[in-house]
CSV table of C-alpha atoms and ligand atoms in Angstrom, one decimal:
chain,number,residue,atom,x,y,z
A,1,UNK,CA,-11.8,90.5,24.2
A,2,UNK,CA,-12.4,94.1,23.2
A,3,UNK,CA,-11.6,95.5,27.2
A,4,UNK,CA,-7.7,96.5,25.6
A,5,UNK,CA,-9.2,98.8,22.9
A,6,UNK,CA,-8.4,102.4,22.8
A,7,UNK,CA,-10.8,105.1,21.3
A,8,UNK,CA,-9.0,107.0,18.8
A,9,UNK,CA,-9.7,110.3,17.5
A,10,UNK,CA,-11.6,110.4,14.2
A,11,UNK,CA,-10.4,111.6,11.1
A,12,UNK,CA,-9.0,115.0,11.0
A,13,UNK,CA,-10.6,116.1,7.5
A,14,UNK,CA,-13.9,114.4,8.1
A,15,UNK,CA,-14.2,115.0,11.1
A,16,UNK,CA,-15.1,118.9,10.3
A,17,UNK,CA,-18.4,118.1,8.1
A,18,UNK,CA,-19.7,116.8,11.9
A,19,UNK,CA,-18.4,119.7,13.6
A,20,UNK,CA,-19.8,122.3,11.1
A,21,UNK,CA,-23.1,120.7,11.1
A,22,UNK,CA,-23.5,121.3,14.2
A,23,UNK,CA,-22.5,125.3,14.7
A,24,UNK,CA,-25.2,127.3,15.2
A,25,UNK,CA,-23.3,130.2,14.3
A,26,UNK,CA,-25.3,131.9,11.4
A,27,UNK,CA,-22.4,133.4,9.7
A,28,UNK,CA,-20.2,130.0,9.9
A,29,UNK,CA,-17.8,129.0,6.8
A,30,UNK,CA,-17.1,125.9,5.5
A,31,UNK,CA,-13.7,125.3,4.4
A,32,UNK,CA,-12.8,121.8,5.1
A,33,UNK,CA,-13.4,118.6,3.4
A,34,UNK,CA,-12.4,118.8,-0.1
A,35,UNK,CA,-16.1,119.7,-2.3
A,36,UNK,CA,-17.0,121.9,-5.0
A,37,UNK,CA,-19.8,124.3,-3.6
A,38,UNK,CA,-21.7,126.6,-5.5
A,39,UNK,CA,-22.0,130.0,-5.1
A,40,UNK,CA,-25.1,129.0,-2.4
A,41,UNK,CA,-22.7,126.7,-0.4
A,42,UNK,CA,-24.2,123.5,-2.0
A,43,UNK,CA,-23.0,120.8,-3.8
A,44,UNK,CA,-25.4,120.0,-6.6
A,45,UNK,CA,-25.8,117.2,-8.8
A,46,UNK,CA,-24.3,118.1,-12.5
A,47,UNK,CA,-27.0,117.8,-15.1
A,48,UNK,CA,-25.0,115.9,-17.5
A,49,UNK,CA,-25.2,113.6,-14.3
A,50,UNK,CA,-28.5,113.8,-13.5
A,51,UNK,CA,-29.4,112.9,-17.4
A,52,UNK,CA,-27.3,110.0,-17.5
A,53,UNK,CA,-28.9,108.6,-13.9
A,54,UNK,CA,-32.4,109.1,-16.1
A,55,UNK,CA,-30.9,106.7,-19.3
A,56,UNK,CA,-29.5,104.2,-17.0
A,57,UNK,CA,-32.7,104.1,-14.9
A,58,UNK,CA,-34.9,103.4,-17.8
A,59,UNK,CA,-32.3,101.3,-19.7
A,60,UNK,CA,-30.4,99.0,-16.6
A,61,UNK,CA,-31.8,95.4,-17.5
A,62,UNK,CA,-29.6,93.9,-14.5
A,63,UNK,CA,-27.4,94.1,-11.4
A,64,UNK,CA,-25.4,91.2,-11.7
A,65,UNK,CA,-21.6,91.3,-10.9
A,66,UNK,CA,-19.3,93.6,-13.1
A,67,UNK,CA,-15.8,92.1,-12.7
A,68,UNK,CA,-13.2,92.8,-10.3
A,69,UNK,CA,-11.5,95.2,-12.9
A,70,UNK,CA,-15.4,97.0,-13.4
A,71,UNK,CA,-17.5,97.8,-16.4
A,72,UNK,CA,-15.1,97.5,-19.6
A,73,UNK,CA,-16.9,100.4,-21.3
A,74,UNK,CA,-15.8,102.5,-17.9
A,75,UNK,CA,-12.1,101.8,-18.8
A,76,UNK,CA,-12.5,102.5,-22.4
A,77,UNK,CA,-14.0,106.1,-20.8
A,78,UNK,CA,-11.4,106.6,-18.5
A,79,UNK,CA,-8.4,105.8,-20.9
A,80,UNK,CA,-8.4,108.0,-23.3
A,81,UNK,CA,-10.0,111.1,-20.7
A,82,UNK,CA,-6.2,110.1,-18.5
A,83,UNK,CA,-3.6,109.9,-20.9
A,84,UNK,CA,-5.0,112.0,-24.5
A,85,UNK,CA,-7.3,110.3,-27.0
A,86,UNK,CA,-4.2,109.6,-29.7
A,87,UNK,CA,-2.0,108.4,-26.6
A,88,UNK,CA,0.9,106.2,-27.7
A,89,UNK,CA,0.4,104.2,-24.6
A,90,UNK,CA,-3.0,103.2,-25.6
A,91,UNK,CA,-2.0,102.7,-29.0
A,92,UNK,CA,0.5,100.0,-28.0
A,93,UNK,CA,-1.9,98.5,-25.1
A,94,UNK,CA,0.5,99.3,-22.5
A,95,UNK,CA,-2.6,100.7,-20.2
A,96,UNK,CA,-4.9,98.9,-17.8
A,97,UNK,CA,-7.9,100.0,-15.9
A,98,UNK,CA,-9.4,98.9,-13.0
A,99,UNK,CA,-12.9,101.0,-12.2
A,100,UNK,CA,-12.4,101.3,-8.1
A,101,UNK,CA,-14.3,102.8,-5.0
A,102,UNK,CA,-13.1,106.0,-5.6
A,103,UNK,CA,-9.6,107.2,-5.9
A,104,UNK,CA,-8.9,106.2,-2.4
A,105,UNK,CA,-10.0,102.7,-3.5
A,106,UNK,CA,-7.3,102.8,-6.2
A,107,UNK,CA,-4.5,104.0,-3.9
A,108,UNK,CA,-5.6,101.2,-1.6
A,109,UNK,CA,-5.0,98.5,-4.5
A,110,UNK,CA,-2.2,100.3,-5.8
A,111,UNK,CA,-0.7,100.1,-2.0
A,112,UNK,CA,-1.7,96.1,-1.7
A,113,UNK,CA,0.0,95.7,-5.2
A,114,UNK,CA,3.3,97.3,-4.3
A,115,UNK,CA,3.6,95.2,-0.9
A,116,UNK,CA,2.7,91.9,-2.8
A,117,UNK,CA,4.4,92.8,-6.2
A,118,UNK,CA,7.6,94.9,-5.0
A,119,UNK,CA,7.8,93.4,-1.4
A,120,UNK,CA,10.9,95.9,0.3
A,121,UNK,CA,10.7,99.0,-1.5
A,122,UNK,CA,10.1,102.2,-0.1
A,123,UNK,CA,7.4,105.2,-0.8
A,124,UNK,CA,7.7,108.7,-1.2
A,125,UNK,CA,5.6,111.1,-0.5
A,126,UNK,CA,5.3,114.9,-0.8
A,127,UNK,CA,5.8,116.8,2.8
A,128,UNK,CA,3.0,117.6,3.5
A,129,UNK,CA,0.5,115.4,1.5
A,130,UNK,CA,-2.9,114.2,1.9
A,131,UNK,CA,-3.0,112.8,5.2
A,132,UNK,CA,-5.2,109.3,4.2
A,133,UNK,CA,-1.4,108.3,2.1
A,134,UNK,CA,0.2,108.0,4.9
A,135,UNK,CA,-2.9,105.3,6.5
A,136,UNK,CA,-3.1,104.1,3.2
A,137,UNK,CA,0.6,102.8,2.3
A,138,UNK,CA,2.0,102.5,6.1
A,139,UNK,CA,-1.4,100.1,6.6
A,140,UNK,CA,-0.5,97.8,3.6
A,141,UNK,CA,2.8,97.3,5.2
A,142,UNK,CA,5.4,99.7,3.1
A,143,UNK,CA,7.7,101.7,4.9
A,144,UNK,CA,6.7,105.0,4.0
A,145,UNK,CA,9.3,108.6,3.4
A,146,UNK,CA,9.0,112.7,2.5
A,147,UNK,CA,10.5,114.4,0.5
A,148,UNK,CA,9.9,118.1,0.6
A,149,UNK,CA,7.6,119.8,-1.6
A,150,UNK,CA,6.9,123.5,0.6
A,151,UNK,CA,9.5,125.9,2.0
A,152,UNK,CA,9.5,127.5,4.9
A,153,UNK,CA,8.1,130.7,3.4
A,154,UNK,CA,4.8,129.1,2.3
A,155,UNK,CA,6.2,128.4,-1.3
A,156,UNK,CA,6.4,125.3,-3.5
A,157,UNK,CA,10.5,123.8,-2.9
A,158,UNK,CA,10.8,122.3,-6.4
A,159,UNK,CA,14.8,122.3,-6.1
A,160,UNK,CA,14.4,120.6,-2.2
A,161,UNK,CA,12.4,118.0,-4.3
A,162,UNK,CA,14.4,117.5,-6.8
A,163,UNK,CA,17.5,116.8,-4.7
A,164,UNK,CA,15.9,114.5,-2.4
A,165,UNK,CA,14.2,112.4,-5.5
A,166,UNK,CA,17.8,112.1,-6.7
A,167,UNK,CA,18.8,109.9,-3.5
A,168,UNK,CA,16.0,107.7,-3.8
A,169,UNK,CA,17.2,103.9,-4.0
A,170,UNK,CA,16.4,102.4,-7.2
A,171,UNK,CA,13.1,101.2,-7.5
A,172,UNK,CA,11.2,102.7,-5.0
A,173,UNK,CA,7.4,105.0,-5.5
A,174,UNK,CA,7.3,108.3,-5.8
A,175,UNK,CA,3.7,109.5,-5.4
A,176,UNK,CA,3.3,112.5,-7.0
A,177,UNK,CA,0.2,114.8,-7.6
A,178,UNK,CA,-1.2,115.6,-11.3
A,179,UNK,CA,-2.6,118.5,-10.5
A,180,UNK,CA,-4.2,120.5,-8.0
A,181,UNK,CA,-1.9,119.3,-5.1
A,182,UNK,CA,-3.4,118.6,-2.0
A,183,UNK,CA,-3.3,120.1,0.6
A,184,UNK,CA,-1.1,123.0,-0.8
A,185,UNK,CA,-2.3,123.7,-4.5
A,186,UNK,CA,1.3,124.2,-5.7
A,187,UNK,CA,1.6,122.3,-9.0
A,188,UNK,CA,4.6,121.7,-11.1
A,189,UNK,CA,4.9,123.7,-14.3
A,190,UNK,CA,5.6,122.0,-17.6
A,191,UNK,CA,9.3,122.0,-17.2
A,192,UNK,CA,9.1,121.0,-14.3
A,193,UNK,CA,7.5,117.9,-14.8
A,194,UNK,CA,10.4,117.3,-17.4
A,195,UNK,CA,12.8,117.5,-14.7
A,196,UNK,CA,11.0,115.0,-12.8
A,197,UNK,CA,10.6,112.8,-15.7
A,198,UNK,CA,14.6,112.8,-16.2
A,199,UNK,CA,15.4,112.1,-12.6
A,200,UNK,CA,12.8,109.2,-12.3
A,201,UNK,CA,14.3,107.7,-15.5
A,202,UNK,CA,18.2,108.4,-14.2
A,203,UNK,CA,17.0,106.6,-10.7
A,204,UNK,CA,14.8,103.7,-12.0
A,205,UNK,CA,11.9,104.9,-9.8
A,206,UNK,CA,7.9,103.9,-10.2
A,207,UNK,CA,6.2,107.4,-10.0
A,208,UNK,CA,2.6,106.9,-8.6
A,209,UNK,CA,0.5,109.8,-9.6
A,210,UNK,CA,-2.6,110.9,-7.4
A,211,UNK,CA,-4.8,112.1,-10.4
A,212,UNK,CA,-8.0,113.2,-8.0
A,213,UNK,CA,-8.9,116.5,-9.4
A,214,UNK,CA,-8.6,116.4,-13.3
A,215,UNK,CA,-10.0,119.0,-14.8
A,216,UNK,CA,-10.0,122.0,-11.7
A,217,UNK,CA,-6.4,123.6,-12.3
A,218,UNK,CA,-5.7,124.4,-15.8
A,219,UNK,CA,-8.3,122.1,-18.2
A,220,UNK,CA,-8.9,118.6,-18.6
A,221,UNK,CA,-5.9,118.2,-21.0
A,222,UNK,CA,-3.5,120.8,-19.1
A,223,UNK,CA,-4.0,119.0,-16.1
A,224,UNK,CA,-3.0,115.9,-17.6
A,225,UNK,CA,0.5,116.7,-18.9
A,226,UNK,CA,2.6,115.2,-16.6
A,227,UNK,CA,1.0,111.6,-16.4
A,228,UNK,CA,1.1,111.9,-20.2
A,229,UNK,CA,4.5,112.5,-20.1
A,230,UNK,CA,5.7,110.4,-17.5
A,231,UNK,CA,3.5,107.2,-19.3
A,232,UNK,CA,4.7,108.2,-22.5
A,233,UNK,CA,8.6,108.3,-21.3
A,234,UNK,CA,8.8,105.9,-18.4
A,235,UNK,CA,8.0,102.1,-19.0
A,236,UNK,CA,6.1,101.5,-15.8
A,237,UNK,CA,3.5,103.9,-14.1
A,238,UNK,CA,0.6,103.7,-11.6
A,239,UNK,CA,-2.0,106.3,-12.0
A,240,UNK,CA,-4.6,106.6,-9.3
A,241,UNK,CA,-7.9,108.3,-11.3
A,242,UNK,CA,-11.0,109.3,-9.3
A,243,UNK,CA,-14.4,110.7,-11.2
A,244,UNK,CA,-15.5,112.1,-7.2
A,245,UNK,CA,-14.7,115.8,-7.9
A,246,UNK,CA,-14.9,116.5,-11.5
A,247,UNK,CA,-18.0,114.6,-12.1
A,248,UNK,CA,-19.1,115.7,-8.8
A,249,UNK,CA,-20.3,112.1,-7.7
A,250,UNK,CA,-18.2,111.9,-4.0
A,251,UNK,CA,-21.0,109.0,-2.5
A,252,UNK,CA,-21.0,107.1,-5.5
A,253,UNK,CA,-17.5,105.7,-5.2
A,254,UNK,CA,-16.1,106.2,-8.5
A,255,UNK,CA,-12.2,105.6,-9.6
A,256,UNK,CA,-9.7,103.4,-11.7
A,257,UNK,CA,-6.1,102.5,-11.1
A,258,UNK,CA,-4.4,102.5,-14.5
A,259,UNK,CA,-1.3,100.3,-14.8
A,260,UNK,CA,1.2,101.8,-17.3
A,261,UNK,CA,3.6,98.3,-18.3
A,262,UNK,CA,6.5,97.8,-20.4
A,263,UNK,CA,3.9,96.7,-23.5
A,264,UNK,CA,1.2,94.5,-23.8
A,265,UNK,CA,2.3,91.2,-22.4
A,266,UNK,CA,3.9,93.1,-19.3
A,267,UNK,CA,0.8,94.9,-19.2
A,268,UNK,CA,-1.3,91.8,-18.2
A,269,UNK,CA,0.5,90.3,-16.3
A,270,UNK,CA,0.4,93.3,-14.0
A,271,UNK,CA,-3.5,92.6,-14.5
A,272,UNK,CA,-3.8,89.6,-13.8
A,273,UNK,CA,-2.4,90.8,-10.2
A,274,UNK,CA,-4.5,93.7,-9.8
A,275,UNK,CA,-7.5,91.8,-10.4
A,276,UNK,CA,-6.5,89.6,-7.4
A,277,UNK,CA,-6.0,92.8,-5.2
A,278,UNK,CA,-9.2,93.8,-5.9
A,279,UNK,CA,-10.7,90.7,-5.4
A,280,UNK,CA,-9.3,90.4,-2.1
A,281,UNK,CA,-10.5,94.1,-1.0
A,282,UNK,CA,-14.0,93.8,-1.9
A,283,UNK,CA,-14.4,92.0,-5.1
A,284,UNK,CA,-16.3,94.1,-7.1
A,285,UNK,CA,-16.5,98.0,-7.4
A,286,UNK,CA,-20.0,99.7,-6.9
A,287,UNK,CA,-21.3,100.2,-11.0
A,288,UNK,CA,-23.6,103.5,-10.7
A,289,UNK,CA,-20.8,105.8,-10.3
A,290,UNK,CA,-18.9,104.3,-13.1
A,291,UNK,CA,-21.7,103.7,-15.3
A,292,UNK,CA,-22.6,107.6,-15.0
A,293,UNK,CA,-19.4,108.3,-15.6
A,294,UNK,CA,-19.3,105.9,-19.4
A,295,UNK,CA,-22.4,107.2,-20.3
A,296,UNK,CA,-21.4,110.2,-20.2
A,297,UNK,CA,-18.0,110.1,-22.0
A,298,UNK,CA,-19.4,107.7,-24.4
A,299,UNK,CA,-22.0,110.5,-25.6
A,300,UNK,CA,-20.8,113.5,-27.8
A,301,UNK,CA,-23.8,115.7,-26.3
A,302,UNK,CA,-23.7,114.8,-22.9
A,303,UNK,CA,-19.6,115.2,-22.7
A,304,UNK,CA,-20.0,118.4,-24.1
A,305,UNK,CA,-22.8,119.9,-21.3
A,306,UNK,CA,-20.6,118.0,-19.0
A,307,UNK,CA,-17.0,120.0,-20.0
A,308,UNK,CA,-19.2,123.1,-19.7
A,309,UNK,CA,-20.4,122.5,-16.0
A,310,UNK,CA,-16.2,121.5,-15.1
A,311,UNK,CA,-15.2,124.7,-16.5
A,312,UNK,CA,-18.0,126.7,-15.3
A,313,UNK,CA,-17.2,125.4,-11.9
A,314,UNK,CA,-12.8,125.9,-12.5
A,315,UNK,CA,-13.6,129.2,-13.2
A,316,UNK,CA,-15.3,129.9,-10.2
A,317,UNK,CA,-13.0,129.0,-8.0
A,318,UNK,CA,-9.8,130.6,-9.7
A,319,UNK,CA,-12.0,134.0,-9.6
A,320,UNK,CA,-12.7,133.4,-6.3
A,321,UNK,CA,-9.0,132.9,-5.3
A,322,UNK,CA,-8.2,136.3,-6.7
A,323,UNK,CA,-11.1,138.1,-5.0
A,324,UNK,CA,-9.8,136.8,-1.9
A,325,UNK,CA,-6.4,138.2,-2.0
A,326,UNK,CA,-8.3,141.8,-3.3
A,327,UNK,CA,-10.4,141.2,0.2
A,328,UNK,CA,-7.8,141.2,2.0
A,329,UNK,CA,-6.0,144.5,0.5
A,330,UNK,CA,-7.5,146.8,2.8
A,331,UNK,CA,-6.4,144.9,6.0
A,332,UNK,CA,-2.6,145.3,4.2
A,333,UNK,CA,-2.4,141.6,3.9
A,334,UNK,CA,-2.9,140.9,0.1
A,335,UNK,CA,0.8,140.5,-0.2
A,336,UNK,CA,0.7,138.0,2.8
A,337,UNK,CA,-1.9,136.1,1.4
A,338,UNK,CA,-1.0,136.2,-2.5
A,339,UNK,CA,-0.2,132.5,-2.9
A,340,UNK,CA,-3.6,131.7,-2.8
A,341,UNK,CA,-4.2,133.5,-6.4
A,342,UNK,CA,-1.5,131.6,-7.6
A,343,UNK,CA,-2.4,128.0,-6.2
A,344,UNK,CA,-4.9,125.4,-8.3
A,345,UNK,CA,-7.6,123.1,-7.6
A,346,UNK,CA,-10.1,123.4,-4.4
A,347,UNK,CA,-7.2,123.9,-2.1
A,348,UNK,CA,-5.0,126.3,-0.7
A,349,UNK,CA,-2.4,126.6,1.6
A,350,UNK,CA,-2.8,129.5,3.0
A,351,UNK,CA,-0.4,129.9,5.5
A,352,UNK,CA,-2.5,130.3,9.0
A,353,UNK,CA,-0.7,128.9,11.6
A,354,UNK,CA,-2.9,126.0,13.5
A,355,UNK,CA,-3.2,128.7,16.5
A,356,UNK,CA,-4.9,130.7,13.9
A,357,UNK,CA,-6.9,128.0,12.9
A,358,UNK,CA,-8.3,127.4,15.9
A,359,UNK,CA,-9.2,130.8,16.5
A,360,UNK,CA,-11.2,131.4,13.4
A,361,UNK,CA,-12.9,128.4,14.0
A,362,UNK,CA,-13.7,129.0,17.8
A,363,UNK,CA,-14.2,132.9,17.1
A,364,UNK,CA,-15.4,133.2,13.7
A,365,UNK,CA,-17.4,129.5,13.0
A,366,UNK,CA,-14.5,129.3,10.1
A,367,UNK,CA,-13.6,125.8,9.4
A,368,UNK,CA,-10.3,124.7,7.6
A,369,UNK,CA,-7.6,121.7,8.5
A,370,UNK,CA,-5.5,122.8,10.9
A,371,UNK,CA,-2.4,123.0,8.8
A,372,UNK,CA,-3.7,126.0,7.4
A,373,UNK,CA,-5.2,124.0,4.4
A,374,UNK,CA,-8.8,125.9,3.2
A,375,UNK,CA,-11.2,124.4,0.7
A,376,UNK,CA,-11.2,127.6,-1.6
A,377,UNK,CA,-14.4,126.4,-3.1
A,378,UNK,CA,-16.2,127.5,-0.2
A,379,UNK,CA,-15.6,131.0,-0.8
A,380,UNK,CA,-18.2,133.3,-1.9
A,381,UNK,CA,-19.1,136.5,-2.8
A,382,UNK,CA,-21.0,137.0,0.3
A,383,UNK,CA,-19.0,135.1,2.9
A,384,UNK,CA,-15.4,137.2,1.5
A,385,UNK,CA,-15.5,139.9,3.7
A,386,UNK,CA,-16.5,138.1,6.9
A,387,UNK,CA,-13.5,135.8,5.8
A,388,UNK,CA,-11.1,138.4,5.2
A,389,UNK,CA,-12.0,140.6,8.3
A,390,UNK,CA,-11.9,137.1,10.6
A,391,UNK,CA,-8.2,136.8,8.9
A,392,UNK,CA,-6.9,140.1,9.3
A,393,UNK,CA,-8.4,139.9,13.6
A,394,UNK,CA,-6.2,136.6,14.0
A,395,UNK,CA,-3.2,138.4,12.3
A,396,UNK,CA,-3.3,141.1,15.0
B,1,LMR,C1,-10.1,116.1,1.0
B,1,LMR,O1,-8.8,116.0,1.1
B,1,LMR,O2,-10.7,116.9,1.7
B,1,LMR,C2,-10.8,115.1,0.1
B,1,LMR,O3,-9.9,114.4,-0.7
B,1,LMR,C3,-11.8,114.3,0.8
B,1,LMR,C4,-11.1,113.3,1.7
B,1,LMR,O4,-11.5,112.1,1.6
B,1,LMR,O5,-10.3,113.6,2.5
């Protein structure tokens, strides 16, 4: 029965924590999969995190079922830390959530509810994008498009964008990034999220937003501004939340799909649906992650060591972007390489050709997806010049 199978080649992003591991170079760099690292190269536990594992420990009294839609006390957490504590949207009940496995679990219910909910309409997604949407929405059966989002010169195409989400049909998804685009790191100013807001109203579209990385571009409010807006001046939104990066739990599977509806009544019937979805996909979420996640946002002193560590960690990497580009000033290639300053969130797009790519991983132990895409959070003081000399030998 299984003679007609083909091996397939692994996952291109995930596929470089197994090569890495095993290089034996000594001076190998890690710039692939998208985690925070310290400035040792690990990924540690946050302490807010590691106090709220001690409460739960010695408080849990059960691990009986949570619900398909997760712990309530989660969404309450999540709610408010998405779309502003005063939100409107809240304050009229038009916002569900639904704790998932991750945010990838949320764009997998999000992508089951569109093909059951909104059977024919298209998706649209940034070009280039995270590669798992494309799996993700062409697997649940929705015929999936691009619009541009990067010009040939390596910089963010807003007015490309904006013309091709104007000849959208009516009532397709646009999936759009909050902040911290991946894989480029181009995000939209606040005007330009305006503009977006006016063309999704003109074209009766459902924005999807990717909200993965709340809280590594600007701030945890700053990087909320355009799913506040859009929520607050559209009538129907799906936001796709995950608490992997900024609470720096990846293993413990820890998201929420928020539905935005038309108001209450709208609002659960959408969640009644989703509920189904989620039942159908695995029933219920995993509860650590999420329980980390309300006890943390549900206590004043914990939140607050919590906001510290994000910021502690935000600033890191924007100081590191900049000391890259001064790196690279003596090779002449600061100018080249500028963007990377002026991108947010873990990644960059750098610009290295895949030829280039290959070389600094075959040459140099440098890893990085091909398209050029680096996790700048694998930067460091010490590895900068290695990187920058490695660079400027594969720009000869
Ligand atoms: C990434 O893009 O590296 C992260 O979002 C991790 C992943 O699952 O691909």
């Amino acid at each position: 029965m299984f003679e007609h199978i083909e091996r397939v080649p692994g996952d291109a992003i995930l596929g470089l924590i197994e090569a890495f591991k095993k290089d034996t170079n000594p001076q190998k760099v890690d710039l692939g999969v998208g985690v925070y690292r310290d400035s040792q190269g690990n990924t540690p536990v946050m302490r807010a995190v590691k106090e709220a594992e001690a409460r739960l420990l010695k408080n849990e009294t059960t691990k009986t079922y949570i619900g398909s839609h997760g712990a309530p006390a989660y969404g309450e957490a999540v709610l408010p830390l998405v779309l502003g504590a005063s939100s409107p949207v809240l304050e009229a009940n038009r916002a569900s959530a639904t704790q998932s496995p991750g945010g990838t679990g949320a764009l997998r219910l999000a992508a089951d509810f569109v093909a059951s909910q909104m059977p024919g309409k298209g998706i649209w997604v940034s070009d280039p994008t995270w590669p798992n949407h494309h799996g993700i929405f062409t697997s649940a059966g929705i015929k999936l498009h691009k619009y541009p989002y990067v010009d040939a010169d390596n910089r963010l195409d807003f007015a490309g964008m904006l013309a091709a989400l104007k000849k959208i049909p009516e009532g397709d998804v646009v999936v759009l990034h909050a902040c911290c685009h991946n894989p480029t790191g181009f995000d939209l100013s606040n005007e330009q999220w305006q503009e977006v807001v006016e063309v999704l109203q003109d074209r009766k579209l459902l924005p999807l937003v990717d909200f993965a990385y709340q809280g590594f571009g600007e701030g945890l409010d700053e990087d909320a501004y355009g799913v506040r807006l859009l929520s607050e001046k559209l009538d129907e939104v799906i936001i796709t939340s995950s608490c992997s990066k900024n609470f720096g739990i990846y293993c413990e599977r820890t998201g929420c799909l928020i539905m935005v509806a038309r108001n209450a009544e709208q609002m659960e019937n959408v969640r009644s649906q989703v509920a189904i979805v989620a039942r159908e996909n695995y029933s219920n979420p995993p509860a650590h992650g999420g329980a980390i996640v309300s006890e943390i946002l549900h206590d004043a002193e914990l939140s607050a060591i919590w906001r510290e560590e994000l910021t502690e960690m935000r600033d890191r990497i924007n100081t590191l972007r900049r000391d890259f580009v001064e790196a690279l000033k003596p090779y002449g290639l600061d100018q080249k390489y500028a963007c990377v300053a002026e991108q947010r969130g873990m990644f960059s797009y750098t610009g290295l050709t895949p030829e280039q790519v290959d070389r600094l991983r075959a040459e140099f132990g440098i890893y990085m997806v091909r398209s050029g895409r680096a996790n700048v959070a694998g930067f460091s003081h010490e590895n900068l010049p290695y990187l920058a000399k490695a660079i400027a030998m594969v720009n000869e």
